[in-house]
Amino acid sequence: MASVSLPDMHGIFVLILMVCALILFTRERIALETSSLAILTILLVGFEVYPYYVEGERLHAIEFFKGFGHEALIAVCALMIVGQGLVRTGALEPLGRLLAKAWNISPSFSLLLTLLISAVFSAFVNNVPIVVLLLPILISIGHRTGKSPSGMLMPMGFATLIGGMSTTIGTSTNLLVVSVANDVGNIHFGMFDFVVPAVIAGGVAILFLWLVAPRILPKRETPLGDFSPRIFEAHLHVDEDGFAAGKTFSDVREKSGNKLQVLEILRDEDKVVRPLPDALLRAGDRLAVRDTPDNLKDFEEVLGMSLYRDDDSPIDEDNPLRAEGQQIAEVVVTQGSSLQGAVLSDIRFADRYQLVILALHRPGHKTQVLQDDIGNMILRTGDVLLVQGTQEKLAELKKSGHVLVLDATSDLPRTSRAPIATVIMLGVVAAAAFGLMPIAISAVCGILLMLISRCMTWQDAAHALNTRVILIVVASLALGSALLQTGGADFMAKLFLAVSAGSSPPFILSGLMLVMAVLTNIVSNNAAAVIGTPIAINIARQLGLPAEPFILAVLFGANLSFVTPMAYKTNLLVMSAGGYEFTDFVRVGLPLSVLLWAVFSFLLPQMYGF
């Protein structure tokens, strides 16, 4: 192994900070935003307190703030906002209708069609709206056919990641790699410059997801069970010889263990008494309650009351509890949702939408059921709420566009502004594709047009932005700049070449891609891409080879986010909705990543002639 001289103290400091960043980004208990801000702050303070000079010129720490105004970050944020306009207007609804009809004709062909359409659209639109659109449709198909949707959801989610590899705007990772390559090496990529290897490898991957993945995925139930009503409305009659007669409402609640929730007290024919603590109950009163069958039976026995249906017919085997018009639905907390970071009791979710919250499921945690204090939990991206209500109320919630509702129906939001939103999005993409203006500028124009045409509001735009994405991008850009300025990137490139001494260029390129693939499944793919790009350029320069294939090795490697659910935001969304376990992602994602890595390792050297 050839000797590699260490960089100066500032370079060593940046390398140590890079290692710390990669470790912090894997810590689940520390918010990624907090880790990013901490790394950025340490970098700023370090270079401000101990100045660094490049060719006699001081490197001012304030320059590390440039990431906040970087073209790549502006493009990422602008595209997220424009994508929110598509979601809010239901502009992708025709696509959903087409796929829903196709599934009734041929399930096997329809799965392939779903994968292909998901991949194609994700090359131009952020994959989150695509996944949000298709999840309810595929889950509805699973419930209608009696099949577990687990064989469809993960392949669909992965197909959007595969499609996103093919253009410069397909993913935020691509935008960052392309922008850093332009900044560092003055290497420019057009929107479709690497579409050929992406389409070839993507075609192989789609075949794997269509033919193999559904067969190796275990059948999983949705995390919160079936779609039958869990909560029933009934009447508890106060019997003359029962406990409640002559007692206050607070006495009765205490006797029930403070579990009894009364909507109203019905007295005589038409009199309604509010269930206040000091309200005195009389024989013949009817307590209108809403609860699970087990709880209602417990109240009947403990309180010495008689349980009747809401039409005042006695409940027995011939007349069981019923919940006519009631449906169960799963509400998924998605990125940009109004529920993200909210406390249900604070926003009065149940009262606002007239829905009963039955349970909460958080990936990797025990499901919180009705009796637990769900109302005071801070909701996170990926949480799933099980709610019950009328079809009309669930439809209202779904059409609001603020949350992702998974239920047994296939209603999709649709507004009169959907065609406008579609035209705006097409214009944004076309302007960048034909070189009329950079994607950052065309996307900002798209935001303005979305707002002027009332396809979305400023509140919708704010919900589309993600603090996590912004801070991880800025911190990564700052680290990448520091690595370049202090010689850290050059050191990493020499070290990589020293480790692979005597290897052929294709082997070195393949190894670089493998390193990126491992990093992207452990830490943020954006961080891996930004740090890896200047290293790739330095490797190419020292080998005397064109930098483009090595940059693409970083780009494609950083997009192989299939092996862990936390590797990409849509993985977590799919995991929550499909009831997958961590091992399911390894089962499908690992062979898929190896397959793509092998295809790209063959294609890139062939296409660039070495």
Short mmCIF file of C-alpha atoms in Angstrom, two decimals, residues 59-298:
data_model
loop_
_atom_site.label_atom_id
_atom_site.label_comp_id
_atom_site.label_asym_id
_atom_site.label_seq_id
_atom_site.Cartn_x
_atom_site.Cartn_y
_atom_site.Cartn_z
CA LEU A 59 -11.35 30.93 4.66
CA HIS A 60 -14.10 32.76 6.52
CA ALA A 61 -16.43 30.49 8.45
CA ILE A 62 -19.39 32.53 7.26
CA GLU A 63 -18.92 30.92 3.83
CA PHE A 64 -20.28 27.66 5.23
CA PHE A 65 -23.69 29.34 5.40
CA LYS A 66 -23.78 29.42 1.62
CA GLY A 67 -25.60 26.10 1.68
CA PHE A 68 -28.77 27.94 2.69
CA GLY A 69 -28.67 29.79 -0.61
CA HIS A 70 -27.25 26.94 -2.68
CA GLU A 71 -28.94 26.31 -5.99
CA ALA A 72 -29.45 22.62 -5.16
CA LEU A 73 -31.26 23.37 -1.88
CA ILE A 74 -33.47 25.97 -3.56
CA ALA A 75 -34.35 23.46 -6.27
CA VAL A 76 -35.09 20.70 -3.74
CA CYS A 77 -37.35 22.94 -1.64
CA ALA A 78 -39.09 24.46 -4.66
CA LEU A 79 -39.84 21.04 -6.17
CA MET A 80 -41.24 19.82 -2.83
CA ILE A 81 -43.60 22.80 -2.77
CA VAL A 82 -44.71 22.37 -6.39
CA GLY A 83 -45.31 18.69 -5.67
CA GLN A 84 -47.52 19.71 -2.77
CA GLY A 85 -49.66 21.60 -5.27
CA LEU A 86 -50.22 18.37 -7.19
CA VAL A 87 -51.29 16.62 -3.99
CA ARG A 88 -53.62 19.40 -2.80
CA THR A 89 -55.46 19.62 -6.13
CA GLY A 90 -55.62 15.87 -6.79
CA ALA A 91 -53.84 16.37 -10.11
CA LEU A 92 -52.62 12.77 -10.11
CA GLU A 93 -56.15 11.39 -9.66
CA PRO A 94 -56.57 10.19 -13.29
CA LEU A 95 -53.46 8.06 -12.82
CA GLY A 96 -55.00 6.49 -9.72
CA ARG A 97 -58.29 5.81 -11.53
CA LEU A 98 -56.46 4.14 -14.42
CA LEU A 99 -54.52 1.82 -12.13
CA ALA A 100 -57.58 1.00 -10.00
CA LYS A 101 -59.48 -0.11 -13.13
CA ALA A 102 -56.52 -2.10 -14.44
CA TRP A 103 -56.33 -4.15 -11.24
CA ASN A 104 -59.85 -5.44 -11.89
CA ILE A 105 -58.74 -6.82 -15.26
CA SER A 106 -55.39 -8.52 -14.61
CA PRO A 107 -53.64 -8.31 -11.20
CA SER A 108 -50.29 -9.55 -12.51
CA PHE A 109 -50.17 -7.17 -15.47
CA SER A 110 -51.50 -4.37 -13.26
CA LEU A 111 -48.64 -4.79 -10.79
CA LEU A 112 -46.17 -4.41 -13.65
CA LEU A 113 -48.08 -1.37 -14.94
CA THR A 114 -48.09 0.14 -11.44
CA LEU A 115 -44.33 -0.33 -11.12
CA LEU A 116 -43.63 1.18 -14.54
CA ILE A 117 -45.90 4.19 -14.05
CA SER A 118 -44.49 4.77 -10.56
CA ALA A 119 -40.95 4.76 -11.92
CA VAL A 120 -41.70 7.02 -14.91
CA PHE A 121 -43.56 9.66 -12.90
CA SER A 122 -40.92 9.64 -10.15
CA ALA A 123 -38.29 10.66 -12.69
CA PHE A 124 -39.95 14.10 -12.83
CA VAL A 125 -42.08 14.40 -9.67
CA ASN A 126 -41.00 13.95 -6.06
CA ASN A 127 -41.76 10.34 -5.20
CA VAL A 128 -43.64 11.20 -1.99
CA PRO A 129 -46.82 12.35 -3.85
CA ILE A 130 -46.66 9.21 -6.02
CA VAL A 131 -46.48 6.95 -2.96
CA VAL A 132 -49.19 8.95 -1.17
CA LEU A 133 -51.46 8.54 -4.20
CA LEU A 134 -50.91 4.81 -4.68
CA LEU A 135 -50.90 3.55 -1.09
CA PRO A 136 -54.68 3.89 -0.55
CA ILE A 137 -55.42 2.37 -3.95
CA LEU A 138 -53.25 -0.71 -3.41
CA ILE A 139 -54.50 -1.22 0.15
CA SER A 140 -58.10 -0.91 -1.08
CA ILE A 141 -57.38 -3.52 -3.78
CA GLY A 142 -55.90 -5.82 -1.14
CA HIS A 143 -59.01 -5.54 1.04
CA ARG A 144 -61.40 -6.01 -1.87
CA THR A 145 -59.59 -9.12 -3.11
CA GLY A 146 -58.89 -10.52 0.35
CA LYS A 147 -55.14 -10.53 -0.31
CA SER A 148 -52.45 -8.97 1.80
CA PRO A 149 -51.22 -5.75 0.16
CA SER A 150 -47.68 -6.41 1.40
CA GLY A 151 -46.74 -7.97 -1.95
CA MET A 152 -47.57 -4.69 -3.71
CA LEU A 153 -46.65 -1.80 -1.42
CA MET A 154 -42.91 -2.31 -1.02
CA PRO A 155 -42.29 -3.04 -4.74
CA MET A 156 -44.26 0.12 -5.58
CA GLY A 157 -42.24 2.21 -3.12
CA PHE A 158 -38.96 0.85 -4.46
CA ALA A 159 -40.07 1.50 -8.06
CA THR A 160 -40.38 5.21 -7.28
CA LEU A 161 -36.79 5.22 -5.98
CA ILE A 162 -35.58 3.45 -9.12
CA GLY A 163 -37.35 5.93 -11.39
CA GLY A 164 -35.89 8.84 -9.44
CA MET A 165 -32.35 7.77 -10.43
CA SER A 166 -32.82 8.58 -14.10
CA THR A 167 -32.92 12.40 -14.21
CA THR A 168 -31.17 15.26 -12.46
CA ILE A 169 -34.44 16.25 -10.75
CA GLY A 170 -35.61 12.73 -9.88
CA THR A 171 -34.38 12.92 -6.29
CA SER A 172 -32.80 15.51 -4.02
CA THR A 173 -29.70 13.28 -4.03
CA ASN A 174 -29.33 13.68 -7.79
CA LEU A 175 -29.73 17.45 -7.57
CA LEU A 176 -27.04 17.67 -4.90
CA VAL A 177 -24.54 15.46 -6.74
CA VAL A 178 -25.02 17.36 -9.99
CA SER A 179 -24.74 20.75 -8.27
CA VAL A 180 -21.62 19.82 -6.27
CA ALA A 181 -20.00 18.36 -9.40
CA ASN A 182 -20.62 21.66 -11.17
CA ASP A 183 -19.27 23.68 -8.21
CA VAL A 184 -16.17 21.56 -7.59
CA GLY A 185 -15.16 20.28 -11.00
CA ASN A 186 -17.12 22.49 -13.39
CA ILE A 187 -18.75 19.30 -14.67
CA HIS A 188 -22.25 19.85 -16.00
CA PHE A 189 -24.96 17.21 -16.34
CA GLY A 190 -28.10 17.76 -18.42
CA MET A 191 -31.43 16.44 -17.23
CA PHE A 192 -31.20 13.23 -19.30
CA ASP A 193 -27.42 12.74 -19.51
CA PHE A 194 -27.45 9.54 -17.44
CA VAL A 195 -30.90 8.26 -18.38
CA VAL A 196 -29.53 5.36 -20.49
CA PRO A 197 -27.72 3.43 -17.72
CA ALA A 198 -30.56 4.29 -15.32
CA VAL A 199 -33.21 2.88 -17.67
CA ILE A 200 -31.25 -0.30 -18.39
CA ALA A 201 -30.55 -1.01 -14.73
CA GLY A 202 -34.05 0.14 -13.78
CA GLY A 203 -35.58 -2.29 -16.25
CA VAL A 204 -33.73 -5.18 -14.61
CA ALA A 205 -34.81 -3.95 -11.18
CA ILE A 206 -38.47 -3.60 -12.22
CA LEU A 207 -38.47 -7.21 -13.42
CA PHE A 208 -37.10 -8.26 -10.02
CA LEU A 209 -39.80 -6.28 -8.19
CA TRP A 210 -42.50 -7.73 -10.45
CA LEU A 211 -41.50 -11.39 -10.57
CA VAL A 212 -39.42 -12.04 -7.45
CA ALA A 213 -40.19 -9.53 -4.69
CA PRO A 214 -43.89 -10.47 -4.18
CA ARG A 215 -42.88 -14.13 -3.81
CA ILE A 216 -40.21 -13.56 -1.16
CA LEU A 217 -42.17 -11.03 0.89
CA PRO A 218 -44.12 -12.56 3.79
CA LYS A 219 -47.81 -11.77 4.04
CA ARG A 220 -48.27 -8.89 6.47
CA GLU A 221 -51.46 -7.47 7.84
CA THR A 222 -51.92 -3.72 8.04
CA PRO A 223 -50.62 -2.65 11.46
CA LEU A 224 -53.98 -1.87 13.01
CA GLY A 225 -56.08 -4.79 11.93
CA ASP A 226 -59.26 -5.19 9.94
CA PHE A 227 -61.74 -2.61 8.72
CA SER A 228 -64.76 -3.61 10.82
CA PRO A 229 -66.14 -1.03 13.27
CA ARG A 230 -64.60 -1.19 16.74
CA ILE A 231 -66.67 1.50 18.48
CA PHE A 232 -70.44 1.32 18.91
CA GLU A 233 -73.05 3.76 20.11
CA ALA A 234 -75.51 2.39 22.64
CA HIS A 235 -77.76 3.39 25.55
CA LEU A 236 -77.22 2.40 29.17
CA HIS A 237 -80.60 2.41 30.94
CA VAL A 238 -80.64 3.36 34.64
CA ASP A 239 -82.64 0.61 36.37
CA GLU A 240 -84.58 1.37 39.50
CA ASP A 241 -82.74 -1.27 41.55
CA GLY A 242 -79.34 -0.62 39.96
CA PHE A 243 -76.34 1.20 41.37
CA ALA A 244 -76.76 4.39 39.34
CA ALA A 245 -80.30 5.31 40.41
CA GLY A 246 -80.10 8.32 42.74
CA LYS A 247 -76.33 8.75 42.24
CA THR A 248 -74.52 11.69 40.69
CA PHE A 249 -72.84 11.31 37.37
CA SER A 250 -69.41 11.70 39.00
CA ASP A 251 -70.25 8.77 41.37
CA VAL A 252 -71.16 6.60 38.40
CA ARG A 253 -67.97 7.52 36.51
CA GLU A 254 -65.86 6.74 39.56
CA LYS A 255 -67.56 3.35 39.90
CA SER A 256 -66.63 2.60 36.27
CA GLY A 257 -62.98 3.40 36.96
CA ASN A 258 -63.43 6.77 35.25
CA LYS A 259 -63.67 5.00 31.90
CA LEU A 260 -67.32 5.80 31.19
CA GLN A 261 -67.67 8.50 28.51
CA VAL A 262 -71.25 9.77 28.18
CA LEU A 263 -72.32 11.85 25.18
CA GLU A 264 -75.60 12.97 26.72
CA ILE A 265 -78.27 11.91 29.22
CA LEU A 266 -81.73 11.34 27.77
CA ARG A 267 -84.66 11.85 30.14
CA ASP A 268 -88.34 11.26 29.47
CA GLU A 269 -89.34 11.63 25.82
CA ASP A 270 -87.38 14.62 24.59
CA LYS A 271 -85.41 16.09 27.48
CA VAL A 272 -81.61 16.10 27.25
CA VAL A 273 -79.43 16.56 30.34
CA ARG A 274 -75.77 17.52 30.05
CA PRO A 275 -73.46 14.96 31.71
CA LEU A 276 -72.10 17.33 34.34
CA PRO A 277 -70.39 15.89 37.45
CA ASP A 278 -73.24 16.87 39.79
CA ALA A 279 -76.05 15.72 37.50
CA LEU A 280 -78.34 13.39 39.48
CA LEU A 281 -79.35 10.23 37.64
CA ARG A 282 -82.88 8.91 37.85
CA ALA A 283 -84.44 5.54 37.12
CA GLY A 284 -85.44 5.49 33.48
CA ASP A 285 -82.62 7.78 32.32
CA ARG A 286 -80.71 6.66 29.26
CA LEU A 287 -76.99 7.36 28.99
CA ALA A 288 -75.87 7.73 25.38
CA VAL A 289 -72.40 6.16 25.22
CA ARG A 290 -69.83 5.25 22.57
CA ASP A 291 -67.27 2.54 23.31
CA THR A 292 -65.99 -0.95 22.51
CA PRO A 293 -68.32 -3.93 22.99
CA ASP A 294 -66.19 -5.27 25.87
CA ASN A 295 -66.27 -1.95 27.71
CA LEU A 296 -70.01 -1.57 27.21
CA LYS A 297 -70.66 -5.02 28.68
CA ASP A 298 -68.38 -4.17 31.63
#
